Short mmCIF file of C-alpha atoms and ligand atoms in Angstrom, two decimals:
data_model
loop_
_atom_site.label_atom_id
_atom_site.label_comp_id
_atom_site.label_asym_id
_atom_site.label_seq_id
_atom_site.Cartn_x
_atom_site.Cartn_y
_atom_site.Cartn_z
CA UNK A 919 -9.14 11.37 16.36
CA UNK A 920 -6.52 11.56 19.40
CA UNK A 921 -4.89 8.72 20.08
CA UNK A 922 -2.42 10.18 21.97
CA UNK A 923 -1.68 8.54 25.85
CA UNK A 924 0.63 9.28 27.89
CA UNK A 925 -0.83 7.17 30.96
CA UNK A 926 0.79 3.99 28.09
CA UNK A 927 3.72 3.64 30.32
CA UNK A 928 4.87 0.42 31.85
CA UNK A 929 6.54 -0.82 34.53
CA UNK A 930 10.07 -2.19 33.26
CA UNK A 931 10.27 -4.86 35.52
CA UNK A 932 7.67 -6.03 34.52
CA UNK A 933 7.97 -6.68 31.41
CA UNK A 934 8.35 -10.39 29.71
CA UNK A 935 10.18 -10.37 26.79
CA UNK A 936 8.58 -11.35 23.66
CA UNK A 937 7.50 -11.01 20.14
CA UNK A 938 4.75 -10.48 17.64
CA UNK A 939 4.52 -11.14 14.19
CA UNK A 940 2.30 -9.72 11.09
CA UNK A 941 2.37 -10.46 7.65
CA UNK A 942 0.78 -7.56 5.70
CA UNK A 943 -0.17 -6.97 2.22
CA UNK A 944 0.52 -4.17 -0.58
CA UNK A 945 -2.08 -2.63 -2.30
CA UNK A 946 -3.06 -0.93 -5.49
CA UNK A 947 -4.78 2.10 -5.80
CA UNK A 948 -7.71 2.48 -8.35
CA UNK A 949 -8.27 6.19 -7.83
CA UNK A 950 -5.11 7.35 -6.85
CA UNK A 951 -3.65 9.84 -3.36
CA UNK A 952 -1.14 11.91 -5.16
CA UNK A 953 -0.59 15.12 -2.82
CA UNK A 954 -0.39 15.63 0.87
CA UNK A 955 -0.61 18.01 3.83
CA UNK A 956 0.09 18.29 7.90
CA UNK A 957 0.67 15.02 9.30
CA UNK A 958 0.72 12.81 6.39
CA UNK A 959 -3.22 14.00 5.34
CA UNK A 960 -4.53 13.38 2.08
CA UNK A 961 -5.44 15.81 -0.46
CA UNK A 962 -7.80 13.66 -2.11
CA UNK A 963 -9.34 10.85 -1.00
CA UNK A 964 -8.36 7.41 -2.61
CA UNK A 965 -9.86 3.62 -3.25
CA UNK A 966 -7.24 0.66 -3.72
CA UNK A 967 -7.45 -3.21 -3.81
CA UNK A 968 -5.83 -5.33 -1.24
CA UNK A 969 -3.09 -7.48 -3.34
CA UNK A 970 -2.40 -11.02 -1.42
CA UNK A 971 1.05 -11.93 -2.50
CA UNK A 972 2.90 -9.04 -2.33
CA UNK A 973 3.25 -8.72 1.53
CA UNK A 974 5.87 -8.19 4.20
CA UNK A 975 6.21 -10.27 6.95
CA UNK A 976 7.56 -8.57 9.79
CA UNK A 977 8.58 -9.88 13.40
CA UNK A 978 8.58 -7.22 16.31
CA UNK A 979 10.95 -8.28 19.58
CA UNK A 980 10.94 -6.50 22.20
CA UNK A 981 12.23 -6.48 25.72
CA UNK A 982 12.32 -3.89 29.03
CA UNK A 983 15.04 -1.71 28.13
CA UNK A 984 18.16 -1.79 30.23
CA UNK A 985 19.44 1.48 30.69
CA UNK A 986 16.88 4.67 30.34
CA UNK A 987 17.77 6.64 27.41
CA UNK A 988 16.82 9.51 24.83
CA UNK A 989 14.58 8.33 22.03
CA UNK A 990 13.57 4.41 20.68
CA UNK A 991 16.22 1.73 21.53
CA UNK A 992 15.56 -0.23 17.75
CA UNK A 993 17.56 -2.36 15.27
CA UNK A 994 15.99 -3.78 12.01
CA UNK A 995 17.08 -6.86 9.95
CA UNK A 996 15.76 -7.03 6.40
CA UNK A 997 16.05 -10.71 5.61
CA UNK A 998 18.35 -10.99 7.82
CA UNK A 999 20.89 -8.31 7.34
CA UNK A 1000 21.24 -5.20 10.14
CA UNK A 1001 20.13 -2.42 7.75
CA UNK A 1002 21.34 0.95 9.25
CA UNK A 1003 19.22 2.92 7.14
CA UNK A 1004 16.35 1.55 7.49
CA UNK A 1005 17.05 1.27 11.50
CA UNK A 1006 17.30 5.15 11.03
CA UNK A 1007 14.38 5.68 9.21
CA UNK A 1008 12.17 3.03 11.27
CA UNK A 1009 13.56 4.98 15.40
CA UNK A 1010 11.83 8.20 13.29
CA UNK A 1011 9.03 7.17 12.71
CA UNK A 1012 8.50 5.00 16.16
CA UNK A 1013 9.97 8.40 18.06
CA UNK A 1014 6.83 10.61 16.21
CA UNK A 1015 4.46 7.58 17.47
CA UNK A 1016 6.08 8.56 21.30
CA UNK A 1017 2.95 10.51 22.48
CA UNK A 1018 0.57 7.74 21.24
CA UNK A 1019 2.73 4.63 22.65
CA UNK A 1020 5.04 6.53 25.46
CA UNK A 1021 6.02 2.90 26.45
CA UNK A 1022 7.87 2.53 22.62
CA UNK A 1023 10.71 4.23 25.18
CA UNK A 1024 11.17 1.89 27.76
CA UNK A 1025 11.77 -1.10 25.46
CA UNK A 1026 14.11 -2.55 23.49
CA UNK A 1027 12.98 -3.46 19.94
CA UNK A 1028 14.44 -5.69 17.27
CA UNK A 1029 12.74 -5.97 14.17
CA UNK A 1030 13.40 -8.73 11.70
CA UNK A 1031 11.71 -7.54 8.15
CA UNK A 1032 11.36 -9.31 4.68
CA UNK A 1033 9.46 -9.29 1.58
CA UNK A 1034 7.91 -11.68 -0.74
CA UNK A 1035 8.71 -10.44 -3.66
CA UNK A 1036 11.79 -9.96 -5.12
CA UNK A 1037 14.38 -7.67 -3.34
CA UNK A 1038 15.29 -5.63 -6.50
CA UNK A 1039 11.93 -5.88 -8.44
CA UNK A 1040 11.43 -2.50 -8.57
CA UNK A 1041 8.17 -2.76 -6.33
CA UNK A 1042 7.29 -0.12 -3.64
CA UNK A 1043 6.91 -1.53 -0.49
CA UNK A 1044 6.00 0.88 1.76
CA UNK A 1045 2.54 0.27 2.04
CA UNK A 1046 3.15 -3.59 3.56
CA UNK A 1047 5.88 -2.42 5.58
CA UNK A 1048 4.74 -0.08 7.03
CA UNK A 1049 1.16 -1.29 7.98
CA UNK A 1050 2.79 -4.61 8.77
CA UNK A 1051 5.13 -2.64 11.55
CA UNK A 1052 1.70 -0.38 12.59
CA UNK A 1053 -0.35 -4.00 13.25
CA UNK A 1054 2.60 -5.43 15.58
CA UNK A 1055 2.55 -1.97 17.30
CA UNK A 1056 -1.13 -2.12 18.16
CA UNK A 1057 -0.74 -6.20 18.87
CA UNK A 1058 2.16 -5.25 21.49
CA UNK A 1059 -0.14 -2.35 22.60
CA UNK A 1060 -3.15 -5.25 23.27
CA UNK A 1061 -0.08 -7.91 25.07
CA UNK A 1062 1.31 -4.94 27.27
CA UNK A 1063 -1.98 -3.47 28.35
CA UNK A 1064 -5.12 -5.01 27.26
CA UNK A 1065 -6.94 -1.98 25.37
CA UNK A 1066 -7.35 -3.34 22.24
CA UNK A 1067 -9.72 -6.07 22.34
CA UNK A 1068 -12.25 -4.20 19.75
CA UNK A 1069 -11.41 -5.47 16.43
CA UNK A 1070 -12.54 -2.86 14.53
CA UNK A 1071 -10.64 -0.68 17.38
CA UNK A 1072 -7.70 -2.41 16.16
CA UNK A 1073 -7.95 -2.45 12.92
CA UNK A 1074 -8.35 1.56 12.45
CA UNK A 1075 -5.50 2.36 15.35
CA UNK A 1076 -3.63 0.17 12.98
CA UNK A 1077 -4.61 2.20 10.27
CA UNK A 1078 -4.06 5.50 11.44
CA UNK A 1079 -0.68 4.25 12.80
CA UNK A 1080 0.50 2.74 9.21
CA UNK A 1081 -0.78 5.99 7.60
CA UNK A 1082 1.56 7.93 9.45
CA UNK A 1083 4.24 5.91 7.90
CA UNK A 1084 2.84 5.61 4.51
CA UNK A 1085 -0.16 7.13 3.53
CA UNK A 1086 -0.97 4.23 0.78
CA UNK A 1087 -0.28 2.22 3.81
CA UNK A 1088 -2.84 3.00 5.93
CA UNK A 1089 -5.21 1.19 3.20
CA UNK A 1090 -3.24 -2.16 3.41
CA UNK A 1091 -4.77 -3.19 6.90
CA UNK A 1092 -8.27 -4.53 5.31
CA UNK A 1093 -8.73 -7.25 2.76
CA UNK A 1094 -10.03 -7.12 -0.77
CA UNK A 1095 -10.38 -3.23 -0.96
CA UNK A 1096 -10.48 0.16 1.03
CA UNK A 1097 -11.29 3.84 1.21
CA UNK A 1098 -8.93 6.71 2.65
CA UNK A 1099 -10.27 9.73 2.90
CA UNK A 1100 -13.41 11.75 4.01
CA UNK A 1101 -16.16 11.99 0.99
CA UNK A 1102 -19.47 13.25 1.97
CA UNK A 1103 -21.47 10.43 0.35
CA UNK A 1104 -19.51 7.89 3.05
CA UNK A 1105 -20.29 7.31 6.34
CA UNK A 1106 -17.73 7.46 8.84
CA UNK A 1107 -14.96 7.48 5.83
CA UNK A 1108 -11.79 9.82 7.27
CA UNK A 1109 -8.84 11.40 6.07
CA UNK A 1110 -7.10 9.75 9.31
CA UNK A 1111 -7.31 6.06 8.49
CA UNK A 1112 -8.74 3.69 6.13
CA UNK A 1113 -12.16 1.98 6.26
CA UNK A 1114 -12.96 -1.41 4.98
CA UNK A 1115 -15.24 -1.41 2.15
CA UNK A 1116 -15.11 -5.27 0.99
CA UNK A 1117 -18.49 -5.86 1.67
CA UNK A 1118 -19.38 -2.98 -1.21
CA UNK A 1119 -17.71 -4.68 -3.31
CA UNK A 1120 -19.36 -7.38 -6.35
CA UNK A 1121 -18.16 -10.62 -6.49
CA UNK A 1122 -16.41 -10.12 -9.69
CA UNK A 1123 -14.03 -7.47 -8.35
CA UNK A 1124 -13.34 -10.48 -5.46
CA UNK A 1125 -11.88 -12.46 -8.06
CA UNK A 1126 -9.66 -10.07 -10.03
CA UNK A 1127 -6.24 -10.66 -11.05
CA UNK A 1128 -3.22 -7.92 -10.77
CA UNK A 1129 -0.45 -8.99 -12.60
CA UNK A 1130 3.01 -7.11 -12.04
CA UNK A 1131 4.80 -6.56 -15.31
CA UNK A 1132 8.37 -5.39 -14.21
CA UNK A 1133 9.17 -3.05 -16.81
CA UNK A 1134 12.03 -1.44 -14.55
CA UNK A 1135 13.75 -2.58 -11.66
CA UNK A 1136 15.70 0.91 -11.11
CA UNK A 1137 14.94 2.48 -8.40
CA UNK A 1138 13.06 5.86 -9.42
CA UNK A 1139 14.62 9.01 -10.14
CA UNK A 1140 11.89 10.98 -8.08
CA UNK A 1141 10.55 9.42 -4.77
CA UNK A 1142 6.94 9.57 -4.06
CA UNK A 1143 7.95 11.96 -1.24
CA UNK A 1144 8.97 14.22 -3.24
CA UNK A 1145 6.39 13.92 -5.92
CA UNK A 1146 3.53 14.34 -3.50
CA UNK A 1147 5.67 17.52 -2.41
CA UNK A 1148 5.79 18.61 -6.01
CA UNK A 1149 1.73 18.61 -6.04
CA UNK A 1150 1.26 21.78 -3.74
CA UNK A 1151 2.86 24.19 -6.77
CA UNK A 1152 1.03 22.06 -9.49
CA UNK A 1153 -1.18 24.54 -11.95
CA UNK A 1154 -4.35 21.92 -12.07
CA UNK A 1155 -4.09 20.06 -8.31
CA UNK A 1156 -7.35 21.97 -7.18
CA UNK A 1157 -9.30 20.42 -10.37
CA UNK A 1158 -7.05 17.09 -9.69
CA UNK A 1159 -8.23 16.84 -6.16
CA UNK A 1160 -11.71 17.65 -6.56
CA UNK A 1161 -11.96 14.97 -9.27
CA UNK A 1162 -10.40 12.48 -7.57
CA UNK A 1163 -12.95 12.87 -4.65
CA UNK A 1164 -15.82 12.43 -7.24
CA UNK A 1165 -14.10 9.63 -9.35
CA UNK A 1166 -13.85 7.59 -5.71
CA UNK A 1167 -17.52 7.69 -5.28
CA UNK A 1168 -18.20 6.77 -8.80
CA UNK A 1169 -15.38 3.81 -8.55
CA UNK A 1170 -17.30 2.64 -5.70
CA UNK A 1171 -20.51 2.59 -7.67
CA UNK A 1172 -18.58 0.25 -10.25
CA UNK A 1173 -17.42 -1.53 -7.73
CA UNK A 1174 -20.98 -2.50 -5.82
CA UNK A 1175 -23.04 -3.28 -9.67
CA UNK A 1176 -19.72 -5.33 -11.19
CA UNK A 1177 -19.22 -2.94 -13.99
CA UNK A 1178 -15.94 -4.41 -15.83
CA UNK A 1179 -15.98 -2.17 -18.52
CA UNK A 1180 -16.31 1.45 -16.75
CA UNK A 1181 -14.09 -0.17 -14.05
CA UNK A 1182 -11.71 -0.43 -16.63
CA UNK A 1183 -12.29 3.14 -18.21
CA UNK A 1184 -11.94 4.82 -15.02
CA UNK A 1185 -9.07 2.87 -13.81
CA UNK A 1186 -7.00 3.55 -16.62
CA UNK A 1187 -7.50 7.71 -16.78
CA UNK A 1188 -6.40 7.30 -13.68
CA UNK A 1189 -3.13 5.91 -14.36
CA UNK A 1190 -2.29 8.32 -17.22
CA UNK A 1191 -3.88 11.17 -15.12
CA UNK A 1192 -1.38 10.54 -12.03
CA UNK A 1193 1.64 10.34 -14.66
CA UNK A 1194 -0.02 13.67 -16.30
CA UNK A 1195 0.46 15.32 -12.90
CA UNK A 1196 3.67 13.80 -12.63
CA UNK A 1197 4.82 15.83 -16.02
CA UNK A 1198 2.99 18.98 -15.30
CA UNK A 1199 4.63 19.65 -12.30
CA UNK A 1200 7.68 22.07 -11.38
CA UNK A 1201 9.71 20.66 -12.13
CA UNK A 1202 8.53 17.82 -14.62
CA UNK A 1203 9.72 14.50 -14.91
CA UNK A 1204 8.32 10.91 -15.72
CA UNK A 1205 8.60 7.70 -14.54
CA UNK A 1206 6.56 5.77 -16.97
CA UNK A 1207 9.41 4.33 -19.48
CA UNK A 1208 8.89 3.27 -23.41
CA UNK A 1209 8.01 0.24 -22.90
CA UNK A 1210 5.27 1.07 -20.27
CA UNK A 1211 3.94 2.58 -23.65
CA UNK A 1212 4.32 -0.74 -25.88
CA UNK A 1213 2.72 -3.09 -23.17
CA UNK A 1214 -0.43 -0.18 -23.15
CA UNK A 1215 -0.95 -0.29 -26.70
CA UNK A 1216 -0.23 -3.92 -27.04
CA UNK A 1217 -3.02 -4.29 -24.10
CA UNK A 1218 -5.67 -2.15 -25.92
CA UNK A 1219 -5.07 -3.91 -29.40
CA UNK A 1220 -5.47 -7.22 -27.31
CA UNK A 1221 -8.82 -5.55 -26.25
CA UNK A 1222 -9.90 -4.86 -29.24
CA UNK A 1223 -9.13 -7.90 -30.67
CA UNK A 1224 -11.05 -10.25 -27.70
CA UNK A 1225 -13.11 -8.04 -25.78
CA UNK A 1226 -11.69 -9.28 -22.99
CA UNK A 1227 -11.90 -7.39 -19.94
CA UNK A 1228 -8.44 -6.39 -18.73
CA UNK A 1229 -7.48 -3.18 -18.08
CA UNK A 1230 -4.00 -1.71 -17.03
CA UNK A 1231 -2.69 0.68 -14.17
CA UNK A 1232 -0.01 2.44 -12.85
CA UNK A 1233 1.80 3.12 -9.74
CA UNK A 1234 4.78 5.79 -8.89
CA UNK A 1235 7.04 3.83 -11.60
CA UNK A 1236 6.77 2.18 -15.03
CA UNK A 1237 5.80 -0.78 -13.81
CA UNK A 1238 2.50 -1.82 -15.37
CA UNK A 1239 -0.31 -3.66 -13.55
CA UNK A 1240 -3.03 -5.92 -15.54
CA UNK A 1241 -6.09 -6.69 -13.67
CA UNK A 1242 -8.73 -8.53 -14.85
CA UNK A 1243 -11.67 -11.14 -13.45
CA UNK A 1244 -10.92 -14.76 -12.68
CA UNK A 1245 -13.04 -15.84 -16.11
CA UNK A 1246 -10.07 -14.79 -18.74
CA UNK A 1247 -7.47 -15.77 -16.44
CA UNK A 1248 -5.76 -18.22 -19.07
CA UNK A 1249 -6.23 -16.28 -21.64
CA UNK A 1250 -4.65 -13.32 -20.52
CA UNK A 1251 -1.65 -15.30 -19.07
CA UNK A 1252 -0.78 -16.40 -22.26
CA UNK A 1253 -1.40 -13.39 -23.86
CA UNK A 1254 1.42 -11.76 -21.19
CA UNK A 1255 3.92 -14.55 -21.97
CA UNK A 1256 3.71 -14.45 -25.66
CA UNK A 1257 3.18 -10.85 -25.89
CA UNK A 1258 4.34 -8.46 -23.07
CA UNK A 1259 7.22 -10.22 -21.27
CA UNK A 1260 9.26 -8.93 -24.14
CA UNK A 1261 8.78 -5.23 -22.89
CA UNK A 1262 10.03 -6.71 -19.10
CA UNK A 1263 13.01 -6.50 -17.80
CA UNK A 1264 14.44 -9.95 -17.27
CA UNK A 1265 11.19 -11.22 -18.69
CA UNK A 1266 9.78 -10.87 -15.21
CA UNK A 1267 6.32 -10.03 -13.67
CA UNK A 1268 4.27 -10.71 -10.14
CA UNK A 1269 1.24 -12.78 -10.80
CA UNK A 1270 -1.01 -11.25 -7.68
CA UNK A 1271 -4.32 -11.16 -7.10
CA UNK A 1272 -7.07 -9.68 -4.43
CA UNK A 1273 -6.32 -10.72 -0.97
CA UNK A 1274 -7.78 -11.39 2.06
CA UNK A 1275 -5.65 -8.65 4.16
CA UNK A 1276 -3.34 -8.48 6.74
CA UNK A 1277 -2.87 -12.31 8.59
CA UNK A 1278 -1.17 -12.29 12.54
CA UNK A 1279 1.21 -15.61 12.58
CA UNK A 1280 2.82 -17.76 14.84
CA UNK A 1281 6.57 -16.06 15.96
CA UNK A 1282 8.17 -19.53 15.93
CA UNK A 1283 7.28 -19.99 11.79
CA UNK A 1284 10.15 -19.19 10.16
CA UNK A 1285 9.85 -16.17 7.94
CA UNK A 1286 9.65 -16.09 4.43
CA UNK A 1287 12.41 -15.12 2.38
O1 PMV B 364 1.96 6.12 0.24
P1 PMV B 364 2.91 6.87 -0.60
O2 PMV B 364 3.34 8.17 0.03
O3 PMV B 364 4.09 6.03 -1.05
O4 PMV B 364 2.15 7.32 -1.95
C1 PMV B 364 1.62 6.39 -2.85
C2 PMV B 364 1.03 7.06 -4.01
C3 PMV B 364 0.56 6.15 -5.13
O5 PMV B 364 1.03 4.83 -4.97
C4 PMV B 364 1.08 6.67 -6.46
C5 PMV B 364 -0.96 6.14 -5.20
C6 PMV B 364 -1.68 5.43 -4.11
O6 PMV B 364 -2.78 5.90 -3.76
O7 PMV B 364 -1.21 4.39 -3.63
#
């Protein structure tokens, strides 16, 4: 895929100032991308479900530029506060898109950014960031020049744009659940963007809960940057990789017949397998913290004790997340606040759930806080 165009220019007088806004999703991954290559590749390919609280809403200005300059003209507010990092960060990554959208140039871009959830919860949020920023890139792409009328266009420029940013991002774009990254057994499925795979999925899996137990809100000791980096000298990332290919055709087996219980199995050695990597590379560290231990065991005793199906997972951090179907919803709930808000810190978690995707909204709304 070349998206790159330099005939994306436009004429500066011409342009009517204006905006564009996007509220996009994060996402958790079920079999997890941990390891990377060229231009933000995957090493593995990787399936995740769309969360539907946990989003960024993100407002893109832009105007003709005044005076013709080197690079992106681009400021970013995060609720509301001029954030000079992340203005630094954000003109990177919008200079690297230059060949793709030459025009990015010629304007002048404010972006007003915010979250959710909770500033310092400890949550990544990359992935909605970033593909909310790629989705008001392509939607200013379709105002300035009318070349993205295609949905499904859209919806995979998007992708491929918000990858670039975030890999984990690129599978935020589509509701309920996607696939990044080319396996054999999927059509069409790419290491470039993300494809939509909702309509594989059972109706159980549509109803599942993810609830956000905030063991930690420090901000990790090792970025995921750098642990992806620390993948290419790990001793078992050829084994890792090839497994994880197979493991995301089997998840998506589970996923199509409703299977709860190896759902559960799979999803969980993938957790501790990710964290495994995490300590077996050079050099090793972890993220997951002691009581990312207590609320596992106290999960599997609750197992044992109901047979309820709720399983845990993992992201970059000791946070834990609890997913389970709609049907033990109360149950579980009450397990969490009698049992595993103890091992949170604050007493705090994120009750999320599967989510329809990314949602464009009116400019004049006011943004959530
Ligand atoms: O998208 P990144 O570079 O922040 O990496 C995310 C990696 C994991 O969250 C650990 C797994 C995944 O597939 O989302």
């Amino acid at each position: 895929m070349n998206y790159d165009s330099p005939s994306l220019t436009v004429v500066s007088t011409e342009v009517e100032p204006g905006a564009i806004r996007w509220r996009s999703p994060s996402n958790i991954a079920l079999v997890k991308y941990w390891g990377k290559h060229g231009d933000q590749l995957p090493r593995n390919a990787s399936v995740s479900f769309t969360l539907d609280g946990a989003a960024t809403d993100t407002t893109l200005h832009y105007s003709a530029r005044k005076a013709a300059g080197e690079g992106v003209e681009v400021e970013l507010y995060f609720h509301g506060t001029m954030k000079p990092d992340f203005t630094a960060r954000t003109k990177k990554y919008l200079e690297r898109l230059l060949p793709i959208y030459p025009f990015l140039q010629q304007l002048s871009l404010r972006i007003e950014t915010s979250n959710s959830f909770p500033h310092s919860a400890g949550i990544a949020s990359s992935a909605s960031g970033m593909s909310a920023l790629a989705l008001c890139l392509v939607s200013l792409e379709e105002q300035l020049f009318g070349t993205m009328t295609d949905r499904d266009a859209f919806l995979r420029k998007a992708s491929y744009l918000a990858r670039l940013g975030s890999g984990s991002a690129s599978r935020s774009v589509y509701g309920t659940a996607a696939l990044w990254g080319a396996v054999s057994e999927v059509e069409f499925s790419s290491d470039e963007y993300a494809l939509p795979v909702a309509d594989r999925i059972h109706p159980v899996f549509q109803t599942y809960h993810d609830d956000i137990l905030l063991i930690s809100k420090t901000e990790k000791s090792v970025s995921s940057r750098a642990g992806h980096g620390l993948m290419d000298l790990n001793p078992y990332a050829g084994a890792r990789y090839a497994q994880a290919n197979r493991r995301v055709v089997t998840m998506l087996d589970i996923l199509r017949r409703g299977d709860t219980e190896n759902f559960g199995e799979l999803l969980e050695s993938e957790a501790l397998t990710l964290h495994a990597l995490m300590m077996s590379s050079h050099p090793y560290y972890t993220l997951i913290e002691p009581n990312t231990l207590h609320v596992i065991r106290t999960l599997q005793q609750f197992r044992r004790e109901t047979g309820h199906p709720v399983h845990f997972t993992l992201d970059a951090g000791p946070n834990v997340h609890l997913l389970y179907p709609d049907t033990v919803a109360s149950e579980v709930r009450n397990f969490i606040r009698e049992h595993l808000l103890y091992f949170c810190e604050d007493k705090m978690y994120l009750a999320d759930r599967v989510g329809k995707g990314p949602q464009q909204l009116p400019v004049n709304e006011t943004s959530s806080d």
